[in-house]
PDB file of C-alpha atoms in Angstrom:
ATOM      1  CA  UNK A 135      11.592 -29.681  51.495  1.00 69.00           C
ATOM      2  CA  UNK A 136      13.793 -29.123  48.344  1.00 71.00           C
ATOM      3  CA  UNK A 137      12.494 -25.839  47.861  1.00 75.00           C
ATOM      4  CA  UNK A 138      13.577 -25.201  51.535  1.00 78.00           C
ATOM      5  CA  UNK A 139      16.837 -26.214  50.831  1.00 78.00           C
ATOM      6  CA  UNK A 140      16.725 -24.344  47.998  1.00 77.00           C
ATOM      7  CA  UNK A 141      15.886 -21.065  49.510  1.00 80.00           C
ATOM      8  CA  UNK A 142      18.243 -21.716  52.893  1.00 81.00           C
ATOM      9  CA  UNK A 143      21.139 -21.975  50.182  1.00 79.00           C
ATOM     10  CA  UNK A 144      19.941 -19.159  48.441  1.00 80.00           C
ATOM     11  CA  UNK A 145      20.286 -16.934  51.484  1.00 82.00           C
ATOM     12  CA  UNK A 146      23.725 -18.178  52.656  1.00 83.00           C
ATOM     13  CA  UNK A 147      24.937 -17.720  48.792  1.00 84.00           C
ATOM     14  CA  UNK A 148      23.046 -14.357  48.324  1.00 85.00           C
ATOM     15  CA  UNK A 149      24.905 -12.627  51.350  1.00 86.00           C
ATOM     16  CA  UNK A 150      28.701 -13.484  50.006  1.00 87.00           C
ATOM     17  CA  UNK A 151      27.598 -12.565  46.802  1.00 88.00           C
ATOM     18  CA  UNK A 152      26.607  -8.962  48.120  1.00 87.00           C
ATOM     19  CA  UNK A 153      30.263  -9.232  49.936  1.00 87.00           C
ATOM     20  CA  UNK A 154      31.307 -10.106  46.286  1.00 88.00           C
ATOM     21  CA  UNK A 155      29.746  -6.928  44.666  1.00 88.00           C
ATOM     22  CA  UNK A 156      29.385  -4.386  47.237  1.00 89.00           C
ATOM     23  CA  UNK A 157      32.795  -2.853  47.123  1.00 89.00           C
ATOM     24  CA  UNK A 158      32.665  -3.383  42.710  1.00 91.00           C
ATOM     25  CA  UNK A 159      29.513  -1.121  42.859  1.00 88.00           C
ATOM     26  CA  UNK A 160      31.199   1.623  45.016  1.00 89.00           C
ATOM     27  CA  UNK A 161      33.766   2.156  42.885  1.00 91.00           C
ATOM     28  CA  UNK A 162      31.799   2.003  39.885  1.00 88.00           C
ATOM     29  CA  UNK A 163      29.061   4.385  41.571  1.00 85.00           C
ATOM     30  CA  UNK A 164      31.612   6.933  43.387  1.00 89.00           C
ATOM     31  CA  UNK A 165      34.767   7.060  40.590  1.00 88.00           C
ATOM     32  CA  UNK A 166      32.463   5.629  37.120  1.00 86.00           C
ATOM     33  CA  UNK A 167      35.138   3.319  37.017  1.00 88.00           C
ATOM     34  CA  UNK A 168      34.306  -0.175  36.334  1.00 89.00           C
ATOM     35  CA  UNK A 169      37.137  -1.788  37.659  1.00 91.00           C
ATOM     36  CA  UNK A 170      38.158  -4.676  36.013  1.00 93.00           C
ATOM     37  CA  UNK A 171      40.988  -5.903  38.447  1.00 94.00           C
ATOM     38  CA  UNK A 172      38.296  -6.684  41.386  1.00 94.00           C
ATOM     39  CA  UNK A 173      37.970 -10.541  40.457  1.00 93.00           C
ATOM     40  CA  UNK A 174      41.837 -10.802  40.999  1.00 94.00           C
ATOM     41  CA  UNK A 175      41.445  -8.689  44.176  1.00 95.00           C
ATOM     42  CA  UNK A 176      38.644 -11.571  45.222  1.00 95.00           C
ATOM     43  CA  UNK A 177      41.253 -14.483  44.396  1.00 95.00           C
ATOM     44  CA  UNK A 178      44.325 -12.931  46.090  1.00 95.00           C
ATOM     45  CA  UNK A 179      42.342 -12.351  49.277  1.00 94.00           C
ATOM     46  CA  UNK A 180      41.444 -16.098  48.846  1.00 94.00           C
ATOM     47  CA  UNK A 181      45.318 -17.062  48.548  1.00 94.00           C
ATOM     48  CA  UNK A 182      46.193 -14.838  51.304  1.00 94.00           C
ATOM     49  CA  UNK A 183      43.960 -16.992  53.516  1.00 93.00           C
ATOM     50  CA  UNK A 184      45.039 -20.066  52.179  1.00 92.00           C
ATOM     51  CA  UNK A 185      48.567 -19.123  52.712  1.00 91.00           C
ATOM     52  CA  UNK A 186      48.131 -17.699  55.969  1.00 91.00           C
ATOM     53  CA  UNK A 187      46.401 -21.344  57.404  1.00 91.00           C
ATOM     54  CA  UNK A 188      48.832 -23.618  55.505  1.00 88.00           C
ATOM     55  CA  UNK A 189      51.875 -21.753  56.510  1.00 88.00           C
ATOM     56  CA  UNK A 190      51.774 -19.792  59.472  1.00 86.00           C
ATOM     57  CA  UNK A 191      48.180 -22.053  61.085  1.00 85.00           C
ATOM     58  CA  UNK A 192      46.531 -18.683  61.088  1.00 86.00           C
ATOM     59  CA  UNK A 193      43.073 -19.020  61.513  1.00 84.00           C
ATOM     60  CA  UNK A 194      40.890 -17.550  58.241  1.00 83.00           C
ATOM     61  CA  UNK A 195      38.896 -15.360  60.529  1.00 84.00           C
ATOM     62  CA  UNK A 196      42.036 -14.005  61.901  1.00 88.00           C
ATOM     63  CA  UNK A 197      43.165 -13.466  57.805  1.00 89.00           C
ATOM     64  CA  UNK A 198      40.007 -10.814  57.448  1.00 90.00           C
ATOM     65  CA  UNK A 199      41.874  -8.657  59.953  1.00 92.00           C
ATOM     66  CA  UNK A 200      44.747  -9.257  57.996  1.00 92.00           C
ATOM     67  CA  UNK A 201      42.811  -8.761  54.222  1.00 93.00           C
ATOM     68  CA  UNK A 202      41.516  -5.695  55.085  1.00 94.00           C
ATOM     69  CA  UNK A 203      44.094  -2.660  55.807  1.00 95.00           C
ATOM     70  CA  UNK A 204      46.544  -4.399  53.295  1.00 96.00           C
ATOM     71  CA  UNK A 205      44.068  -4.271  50.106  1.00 95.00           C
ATOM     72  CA  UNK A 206      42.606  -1.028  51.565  1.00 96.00           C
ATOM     73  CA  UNK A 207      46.569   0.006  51.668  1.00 96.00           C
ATOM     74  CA  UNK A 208      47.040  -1.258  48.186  1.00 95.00           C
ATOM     75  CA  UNK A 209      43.938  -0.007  46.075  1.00 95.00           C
ATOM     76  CA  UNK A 210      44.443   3.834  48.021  1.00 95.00           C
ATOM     77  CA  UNK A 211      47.745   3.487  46.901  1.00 95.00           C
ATOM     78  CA  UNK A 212      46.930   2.328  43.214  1.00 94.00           C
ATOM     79  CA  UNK A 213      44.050   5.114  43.166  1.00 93.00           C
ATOM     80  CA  UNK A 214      46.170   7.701  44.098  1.00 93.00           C
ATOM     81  CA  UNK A 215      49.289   6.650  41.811  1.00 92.00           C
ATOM     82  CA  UNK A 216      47.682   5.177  38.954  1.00 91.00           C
ATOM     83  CA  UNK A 217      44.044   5.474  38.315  1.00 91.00           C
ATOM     84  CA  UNK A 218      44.250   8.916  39.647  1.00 89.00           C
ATOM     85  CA  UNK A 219      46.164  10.132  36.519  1.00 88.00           C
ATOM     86  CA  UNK A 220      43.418   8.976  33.817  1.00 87.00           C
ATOM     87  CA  UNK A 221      40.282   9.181  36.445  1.00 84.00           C
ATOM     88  CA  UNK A 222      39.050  11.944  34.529  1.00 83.00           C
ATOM     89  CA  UNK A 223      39.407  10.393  30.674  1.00 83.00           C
ATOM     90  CA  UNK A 224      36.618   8.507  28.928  1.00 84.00           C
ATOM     91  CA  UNK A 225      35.085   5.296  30.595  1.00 83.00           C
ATOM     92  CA  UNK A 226      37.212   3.389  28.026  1.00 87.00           C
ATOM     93  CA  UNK A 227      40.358   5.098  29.024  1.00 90.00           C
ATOM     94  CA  UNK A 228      39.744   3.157  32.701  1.00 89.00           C
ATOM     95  CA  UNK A 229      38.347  -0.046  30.967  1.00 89.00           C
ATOM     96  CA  UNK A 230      41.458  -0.207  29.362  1.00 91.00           C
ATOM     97  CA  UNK A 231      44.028   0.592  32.697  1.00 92.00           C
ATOM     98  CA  UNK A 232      41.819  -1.989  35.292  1.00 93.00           C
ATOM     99  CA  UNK A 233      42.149  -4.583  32.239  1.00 93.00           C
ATOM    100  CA  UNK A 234      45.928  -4.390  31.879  1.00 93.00           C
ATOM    101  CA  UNK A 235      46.824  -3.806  35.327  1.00 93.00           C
ATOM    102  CA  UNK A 236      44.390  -7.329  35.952  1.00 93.00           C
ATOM    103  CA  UNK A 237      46.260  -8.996  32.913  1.00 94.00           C
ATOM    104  CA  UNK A 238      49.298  -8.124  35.332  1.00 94.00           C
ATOM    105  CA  UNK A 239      48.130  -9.347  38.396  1.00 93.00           C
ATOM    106  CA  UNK A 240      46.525 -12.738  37.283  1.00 93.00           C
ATOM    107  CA  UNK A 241      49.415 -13.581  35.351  1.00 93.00           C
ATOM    108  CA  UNK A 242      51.246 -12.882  37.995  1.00 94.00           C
ATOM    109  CA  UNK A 243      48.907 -15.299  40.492  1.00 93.00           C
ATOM    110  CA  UNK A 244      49.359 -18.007  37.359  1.00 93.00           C
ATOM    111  CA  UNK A 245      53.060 -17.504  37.955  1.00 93.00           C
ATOM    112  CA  UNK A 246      53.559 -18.154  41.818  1.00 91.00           C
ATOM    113  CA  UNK A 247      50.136 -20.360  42.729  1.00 89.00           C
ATOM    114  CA  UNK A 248      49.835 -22.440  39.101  1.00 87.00           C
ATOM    115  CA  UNK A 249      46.276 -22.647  37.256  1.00 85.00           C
ATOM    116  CA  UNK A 250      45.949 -25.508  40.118  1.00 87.00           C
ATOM    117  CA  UNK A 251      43.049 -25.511  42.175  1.00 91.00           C
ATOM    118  CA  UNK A 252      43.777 -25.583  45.783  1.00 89.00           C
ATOM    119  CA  UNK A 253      40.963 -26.136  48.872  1.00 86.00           C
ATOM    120  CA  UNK A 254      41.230 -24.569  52.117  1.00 84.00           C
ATOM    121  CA  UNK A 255      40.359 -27.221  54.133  1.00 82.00           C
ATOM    122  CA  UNK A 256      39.915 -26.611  58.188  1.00 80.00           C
ATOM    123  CA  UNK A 257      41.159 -29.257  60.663  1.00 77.00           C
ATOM    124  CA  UNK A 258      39.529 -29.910  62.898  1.00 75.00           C
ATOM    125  CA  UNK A 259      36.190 -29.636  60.280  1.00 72.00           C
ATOM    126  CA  UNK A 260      33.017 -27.492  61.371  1.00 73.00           C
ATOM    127  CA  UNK A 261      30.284 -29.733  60.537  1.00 74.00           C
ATOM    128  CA  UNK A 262      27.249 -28.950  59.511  1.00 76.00           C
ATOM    129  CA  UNK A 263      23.604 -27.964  60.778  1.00 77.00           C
ATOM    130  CA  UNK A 264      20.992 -30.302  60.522  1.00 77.00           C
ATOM    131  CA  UNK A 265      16.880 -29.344  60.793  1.00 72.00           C
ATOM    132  CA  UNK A 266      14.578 -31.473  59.381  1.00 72.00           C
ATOM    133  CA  UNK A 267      15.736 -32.203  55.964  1.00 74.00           C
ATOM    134  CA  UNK A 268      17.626 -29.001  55.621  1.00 76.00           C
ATOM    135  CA  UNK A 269      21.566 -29.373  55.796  1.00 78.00           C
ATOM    136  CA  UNK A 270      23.499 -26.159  55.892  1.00 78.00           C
ATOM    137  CA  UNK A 271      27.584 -26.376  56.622  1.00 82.00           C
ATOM    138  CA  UNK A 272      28.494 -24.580  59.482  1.00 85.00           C
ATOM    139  CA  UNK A 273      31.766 -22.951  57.802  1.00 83.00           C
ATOM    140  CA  UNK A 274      29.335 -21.397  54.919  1.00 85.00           C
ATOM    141  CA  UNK A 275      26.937 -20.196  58.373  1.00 86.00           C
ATOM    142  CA  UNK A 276      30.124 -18.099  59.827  1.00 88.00           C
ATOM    143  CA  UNK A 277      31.200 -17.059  56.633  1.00 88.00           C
ATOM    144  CA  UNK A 278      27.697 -15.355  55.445  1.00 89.00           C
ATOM    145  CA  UNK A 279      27.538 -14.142  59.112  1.00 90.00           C
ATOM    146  CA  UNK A 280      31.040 -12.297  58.455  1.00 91.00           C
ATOM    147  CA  UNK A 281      29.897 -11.119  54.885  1.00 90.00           C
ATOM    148  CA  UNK A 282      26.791  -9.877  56.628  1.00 90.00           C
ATOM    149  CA  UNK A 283      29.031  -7.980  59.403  1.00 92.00           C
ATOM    150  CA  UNK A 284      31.379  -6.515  56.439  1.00 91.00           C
ATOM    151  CA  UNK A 285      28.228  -4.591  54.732  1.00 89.00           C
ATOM    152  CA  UNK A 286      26.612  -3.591  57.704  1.00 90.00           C
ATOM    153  CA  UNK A 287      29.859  -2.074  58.825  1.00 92.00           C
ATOM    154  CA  UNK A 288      30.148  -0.303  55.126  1.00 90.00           C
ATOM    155  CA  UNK A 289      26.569   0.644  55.177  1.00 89.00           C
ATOM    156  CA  UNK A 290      27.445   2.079  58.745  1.00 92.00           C
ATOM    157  CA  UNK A 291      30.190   3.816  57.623  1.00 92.00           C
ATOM    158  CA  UNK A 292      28.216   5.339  54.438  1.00 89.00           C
ATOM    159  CA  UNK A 293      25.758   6.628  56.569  1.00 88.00           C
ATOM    160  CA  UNK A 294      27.188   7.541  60.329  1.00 89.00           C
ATOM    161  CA  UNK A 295      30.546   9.113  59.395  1.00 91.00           C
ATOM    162  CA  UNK A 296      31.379  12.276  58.264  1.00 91.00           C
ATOM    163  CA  UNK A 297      34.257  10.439  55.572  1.00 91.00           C
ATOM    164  CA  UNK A 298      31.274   7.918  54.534  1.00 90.00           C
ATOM    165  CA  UNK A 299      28.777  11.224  53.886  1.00 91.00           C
ATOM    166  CA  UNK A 300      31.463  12.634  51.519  1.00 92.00           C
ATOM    167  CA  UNK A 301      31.620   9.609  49.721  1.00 92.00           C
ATOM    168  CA  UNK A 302      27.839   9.612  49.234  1.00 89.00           C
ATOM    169  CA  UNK A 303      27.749  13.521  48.404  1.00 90.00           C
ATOM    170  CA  UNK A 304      30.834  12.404  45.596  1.00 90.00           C
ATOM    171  CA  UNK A 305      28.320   9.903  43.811  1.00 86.00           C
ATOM    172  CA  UNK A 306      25.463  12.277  44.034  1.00 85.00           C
ATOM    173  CA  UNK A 307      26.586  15.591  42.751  1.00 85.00           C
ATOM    174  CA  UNK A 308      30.586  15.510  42.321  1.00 85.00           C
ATOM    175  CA  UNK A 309      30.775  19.424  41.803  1.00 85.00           C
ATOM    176  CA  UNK A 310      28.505  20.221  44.648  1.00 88.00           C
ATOM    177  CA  UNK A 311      30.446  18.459  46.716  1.00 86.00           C
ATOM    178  CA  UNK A 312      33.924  20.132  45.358  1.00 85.00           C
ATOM    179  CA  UNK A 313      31.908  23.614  46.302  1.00 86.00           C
ATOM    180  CA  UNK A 314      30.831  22.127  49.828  1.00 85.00           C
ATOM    181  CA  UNK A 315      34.691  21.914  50.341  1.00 86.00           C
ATOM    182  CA  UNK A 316      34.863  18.087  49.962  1.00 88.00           C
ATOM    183  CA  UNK A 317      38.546  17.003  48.599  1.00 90.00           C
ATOM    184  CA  UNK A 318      37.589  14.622  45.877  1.00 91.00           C
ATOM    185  CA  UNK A 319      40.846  12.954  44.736  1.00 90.00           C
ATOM    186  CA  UNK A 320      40.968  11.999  48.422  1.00 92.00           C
ATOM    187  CA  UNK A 321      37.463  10.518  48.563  1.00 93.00           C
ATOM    188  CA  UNK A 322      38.114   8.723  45.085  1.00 94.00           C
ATOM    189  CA  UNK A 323      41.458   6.874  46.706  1.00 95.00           C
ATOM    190  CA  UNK A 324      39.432   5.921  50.111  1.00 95.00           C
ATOM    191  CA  UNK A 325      36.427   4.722  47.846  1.00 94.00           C
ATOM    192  CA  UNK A 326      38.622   2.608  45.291  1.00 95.00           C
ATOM    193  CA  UNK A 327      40.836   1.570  49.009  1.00 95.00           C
ATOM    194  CA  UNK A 328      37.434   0.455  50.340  1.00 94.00           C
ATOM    195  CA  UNK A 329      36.266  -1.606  47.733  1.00 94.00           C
ATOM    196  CA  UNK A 330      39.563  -3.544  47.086  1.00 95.00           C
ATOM    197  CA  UNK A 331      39.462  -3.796  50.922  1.00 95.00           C
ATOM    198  CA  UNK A 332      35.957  -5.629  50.815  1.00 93.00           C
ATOM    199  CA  UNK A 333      36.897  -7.483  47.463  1.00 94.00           C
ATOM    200  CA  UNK A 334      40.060  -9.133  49.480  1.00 94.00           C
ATOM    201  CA  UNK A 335      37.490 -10.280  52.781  1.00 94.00           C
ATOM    202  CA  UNK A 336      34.996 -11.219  49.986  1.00 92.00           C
ATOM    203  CA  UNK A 337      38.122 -13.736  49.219  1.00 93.00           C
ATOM    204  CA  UNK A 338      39.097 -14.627  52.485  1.00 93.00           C
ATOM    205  CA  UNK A 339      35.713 -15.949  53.026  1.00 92.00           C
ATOM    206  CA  UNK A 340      35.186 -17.848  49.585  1.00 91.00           C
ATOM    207  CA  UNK A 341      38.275 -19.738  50.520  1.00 91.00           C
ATOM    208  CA  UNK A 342      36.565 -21.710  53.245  1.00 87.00           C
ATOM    209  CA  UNK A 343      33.399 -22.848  50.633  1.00 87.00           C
ATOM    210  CA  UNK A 344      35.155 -22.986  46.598  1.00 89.00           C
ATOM    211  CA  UNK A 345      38.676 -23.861  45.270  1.00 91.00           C
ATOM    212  CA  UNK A 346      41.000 -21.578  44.486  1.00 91.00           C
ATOM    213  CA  UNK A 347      42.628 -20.936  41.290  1.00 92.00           C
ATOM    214  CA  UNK A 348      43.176 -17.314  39.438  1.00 92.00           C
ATOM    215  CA  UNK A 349      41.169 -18.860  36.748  1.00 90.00           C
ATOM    216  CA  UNK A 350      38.214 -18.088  38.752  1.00 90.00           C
ATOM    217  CA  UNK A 351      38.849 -14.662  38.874  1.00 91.00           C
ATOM    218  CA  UNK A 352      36.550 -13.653  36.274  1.00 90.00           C
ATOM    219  CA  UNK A 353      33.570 -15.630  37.345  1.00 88.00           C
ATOM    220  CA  UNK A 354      33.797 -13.502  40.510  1.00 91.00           C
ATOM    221  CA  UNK A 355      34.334 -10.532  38.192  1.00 91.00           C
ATOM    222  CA  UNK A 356      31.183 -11.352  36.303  1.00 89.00           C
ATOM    223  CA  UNK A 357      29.074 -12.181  39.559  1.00 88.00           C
ATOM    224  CA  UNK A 358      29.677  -8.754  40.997  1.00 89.00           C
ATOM    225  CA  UNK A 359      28.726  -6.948  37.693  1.00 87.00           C
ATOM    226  CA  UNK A 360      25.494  -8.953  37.530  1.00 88.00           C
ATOM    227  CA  UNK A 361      24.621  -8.453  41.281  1.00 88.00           C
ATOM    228  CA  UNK A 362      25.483  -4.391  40.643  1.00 87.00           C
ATOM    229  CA  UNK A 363      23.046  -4.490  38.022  1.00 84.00           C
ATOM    230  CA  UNK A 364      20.212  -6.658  39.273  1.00 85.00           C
ATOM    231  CA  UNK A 365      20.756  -4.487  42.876  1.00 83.00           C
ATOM    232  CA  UNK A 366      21.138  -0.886  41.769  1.00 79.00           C
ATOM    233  CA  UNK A 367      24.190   0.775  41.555  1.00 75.00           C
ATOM    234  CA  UNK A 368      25.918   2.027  45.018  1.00 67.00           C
ATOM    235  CA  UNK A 369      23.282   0.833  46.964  1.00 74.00           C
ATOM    236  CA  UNK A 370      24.335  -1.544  49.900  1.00 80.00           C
ATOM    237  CA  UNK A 371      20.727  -2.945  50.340  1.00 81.00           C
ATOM    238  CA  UNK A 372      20.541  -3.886  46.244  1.00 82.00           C
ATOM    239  CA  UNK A 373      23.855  -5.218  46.849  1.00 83.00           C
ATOM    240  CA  UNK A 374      22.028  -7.744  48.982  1.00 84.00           C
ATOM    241  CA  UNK A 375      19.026  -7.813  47.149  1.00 85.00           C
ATOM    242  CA  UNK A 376      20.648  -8.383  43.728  1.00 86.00           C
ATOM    243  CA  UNK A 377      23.064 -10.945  45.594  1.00 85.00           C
ATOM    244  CA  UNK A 378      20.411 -13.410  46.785  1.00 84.00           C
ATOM    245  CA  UNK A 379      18.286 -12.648  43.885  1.00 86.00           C
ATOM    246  CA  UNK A 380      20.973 -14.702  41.773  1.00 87.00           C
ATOM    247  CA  UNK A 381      21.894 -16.946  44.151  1.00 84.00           C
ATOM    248  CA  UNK A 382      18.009 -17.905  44.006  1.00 83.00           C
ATOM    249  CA  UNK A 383      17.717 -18.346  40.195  1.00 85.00           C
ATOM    250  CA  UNK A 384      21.458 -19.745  39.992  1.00 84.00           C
ATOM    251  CA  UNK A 385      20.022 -22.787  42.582  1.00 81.00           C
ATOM    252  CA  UNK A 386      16.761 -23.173  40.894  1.00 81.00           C
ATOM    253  CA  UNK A 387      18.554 -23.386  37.425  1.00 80.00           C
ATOM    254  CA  UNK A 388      20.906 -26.045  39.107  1.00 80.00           C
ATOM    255  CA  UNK A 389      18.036 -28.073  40.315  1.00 78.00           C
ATOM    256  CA  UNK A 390      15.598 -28.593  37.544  1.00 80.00           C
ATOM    257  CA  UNK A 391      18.617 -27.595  34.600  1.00 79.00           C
ATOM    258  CA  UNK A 392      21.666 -28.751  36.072  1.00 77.00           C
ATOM    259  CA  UNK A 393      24.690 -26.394  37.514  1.00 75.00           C
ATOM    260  CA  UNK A 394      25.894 -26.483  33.983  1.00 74.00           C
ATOM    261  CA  UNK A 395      23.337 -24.161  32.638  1.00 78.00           C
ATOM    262  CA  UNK A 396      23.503 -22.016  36.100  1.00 76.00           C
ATOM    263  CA  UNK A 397      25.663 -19.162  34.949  1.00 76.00           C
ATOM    264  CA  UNK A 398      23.560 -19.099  31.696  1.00 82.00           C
ATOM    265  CA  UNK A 399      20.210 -17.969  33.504  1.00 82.00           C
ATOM    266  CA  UNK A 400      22.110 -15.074  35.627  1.00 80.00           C
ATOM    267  CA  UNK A 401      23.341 -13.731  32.243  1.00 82.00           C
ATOM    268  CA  UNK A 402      19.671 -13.811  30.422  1.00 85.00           C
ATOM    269  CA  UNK A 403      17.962 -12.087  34.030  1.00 84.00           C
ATOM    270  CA  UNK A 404      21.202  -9.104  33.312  1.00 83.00           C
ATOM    271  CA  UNK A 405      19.894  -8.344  29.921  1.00 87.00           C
ATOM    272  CA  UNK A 406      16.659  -9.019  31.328  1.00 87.00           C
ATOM    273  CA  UNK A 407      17.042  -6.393  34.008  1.00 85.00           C
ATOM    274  CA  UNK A 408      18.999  -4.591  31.695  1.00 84.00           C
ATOM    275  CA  UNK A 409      16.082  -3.966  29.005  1.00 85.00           C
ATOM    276  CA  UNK A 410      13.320  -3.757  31.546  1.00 84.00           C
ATOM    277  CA  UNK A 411      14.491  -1.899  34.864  1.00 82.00           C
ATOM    278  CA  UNK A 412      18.382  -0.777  34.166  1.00 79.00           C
ATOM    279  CA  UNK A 413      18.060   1.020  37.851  1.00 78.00           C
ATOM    280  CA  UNK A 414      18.092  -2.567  39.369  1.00 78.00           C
ATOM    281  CA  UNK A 415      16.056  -3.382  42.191  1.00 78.00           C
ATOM    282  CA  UNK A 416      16.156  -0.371  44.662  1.00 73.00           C
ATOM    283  CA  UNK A 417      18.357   2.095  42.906  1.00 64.00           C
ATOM    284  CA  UNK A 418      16.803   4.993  41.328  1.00 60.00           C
ATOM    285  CA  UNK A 419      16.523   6.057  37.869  1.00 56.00           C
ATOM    286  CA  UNK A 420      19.275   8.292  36.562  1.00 50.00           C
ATOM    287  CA  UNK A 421      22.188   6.223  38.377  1.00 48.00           C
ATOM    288  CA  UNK A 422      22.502   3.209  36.592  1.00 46.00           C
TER     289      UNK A 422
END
């Protein structure tokens, strides 16, 4: 029945890590940019829910609505302004601008919220789900159902719209799609706008399961860059894959080597995956 458990938690931890990642591994596979602000982007869309229940009683699911146009608003807006400018510079050159302009924003989090943790806690509380032995909150069951929701509608988007088929032809062949009349700077700004929009709901639904503190902003940061590589690169269904894949060996490690040494085993399966199959699970060679 443990190994039940084990799985059950897998899954529910898997699909909010893909939430986690999804929008990191557009950018990264659309612009090359690996965008080192998205772990802030994660926490602020946490305090944003937080703030929104504690102050104004608005529900968290009611705070997605809210999450999503204003980070979409803010990273089209940093895109086009900032990012825009050196988009075209060596990978380093972009390290270097997401790194400061996180330094910024986390210090900035430090300065309002404090390095305190802080627990969104719902009143009335949801419960949980009992079958068998198996015990699975009910908050964590809504908020992998919403996570779920958020990449279907992205994979939806990728691959029904005409804006979502740009973005695809972008990644693929950037000067083919310049000479198919695509407006790249454009797509760049609605990819980047996308994936801080996902990054913020990826924070509105942590809040309901972990603290908060901008101290955790680079354990989200590292989670989406090991999901990205254990997934494939751009891919919505490694997003998934890669998410529950180290969700699984993250709760197995707990079990039988203690939480402590958790984080440890998702590093050694990226170099792993790294050494052995760089493409990740279901992307294809020549993309990672």
């Amino acid at each position: 029945m443990l190994a039940v458990q084990v799985l059950i938690n897998a899954l529910v931890l898997g699909c909010l890590y893909a939430c986690i990642a999804i929008g990191f591994s557009l950018v990264w596979g659309v612009l090359n940019v690996i965008n080192l602000i998205h772990g802030s982007f994660i926490v602020l869309g946490a305090y944003l829910a937080w703030g929104a229940y504690q102050w104004a009683h608005v529900s968290p699911w009611y705070a997605l609505l809210i999450a999503a146009p204003l980070f979409f608003a803010f990273g089209y807006l940093l895109q086009r302004l900032l990012l825009n400018r050196v988009i075209s510079a060596p990978v380093l050159v972009t390290l270097t601008l997401t790194f400061g302009l996180d330094l910024i924003l986390n210090n900035a989090m430090i300065y309002y919220f404090k390095a305190d943790y802080r627990k969104l806690t719902l009143s009335p509380p949801t419960g949980s789900v009992s079958l068998f032995d198996v015990v699975v909150p009910v908050d964590r069951l809504i908020a992998t159902a919403a996570a779920l929701a958020l990449t279907g509608l992205l994979y939806l988007l990728l691959r029904r719209s005409k804006v979502g088929r740009a973005i695809v032809a972008v990644r693929l062949d950037r000067d083919a799609a310049v000479l198919m009349g695509v407006d790249v700077k454009s797509i760049y700004a609605i990819a980047f706008g996308l994936g801080a929009a996902l990054a913020g709901c990826a924070g509105v639904l942590m809040a309901l399961i972990f603290p908060i503190s901008p101290l955790t902003s680079s354990a989200y940061l590292g989670k989406a860059f090991v999901v990205c590589v254990l997934g494939g690169l751009g891919s919505v269904s490694g997003a998934l894959a890669g998410g529950v894949l180290l969700a699984l060996v993250e709760g197995i490690g707990s079990v039988y080597l203690g939480p402590a040494h958790a984080t440890t085993l998702s590093f050694v399966l990226l170099i792993i995956f790294l050494v052995v199959r760089p493409q990740g699970l279901v992307g294809r060679k020549g993309f990672e």
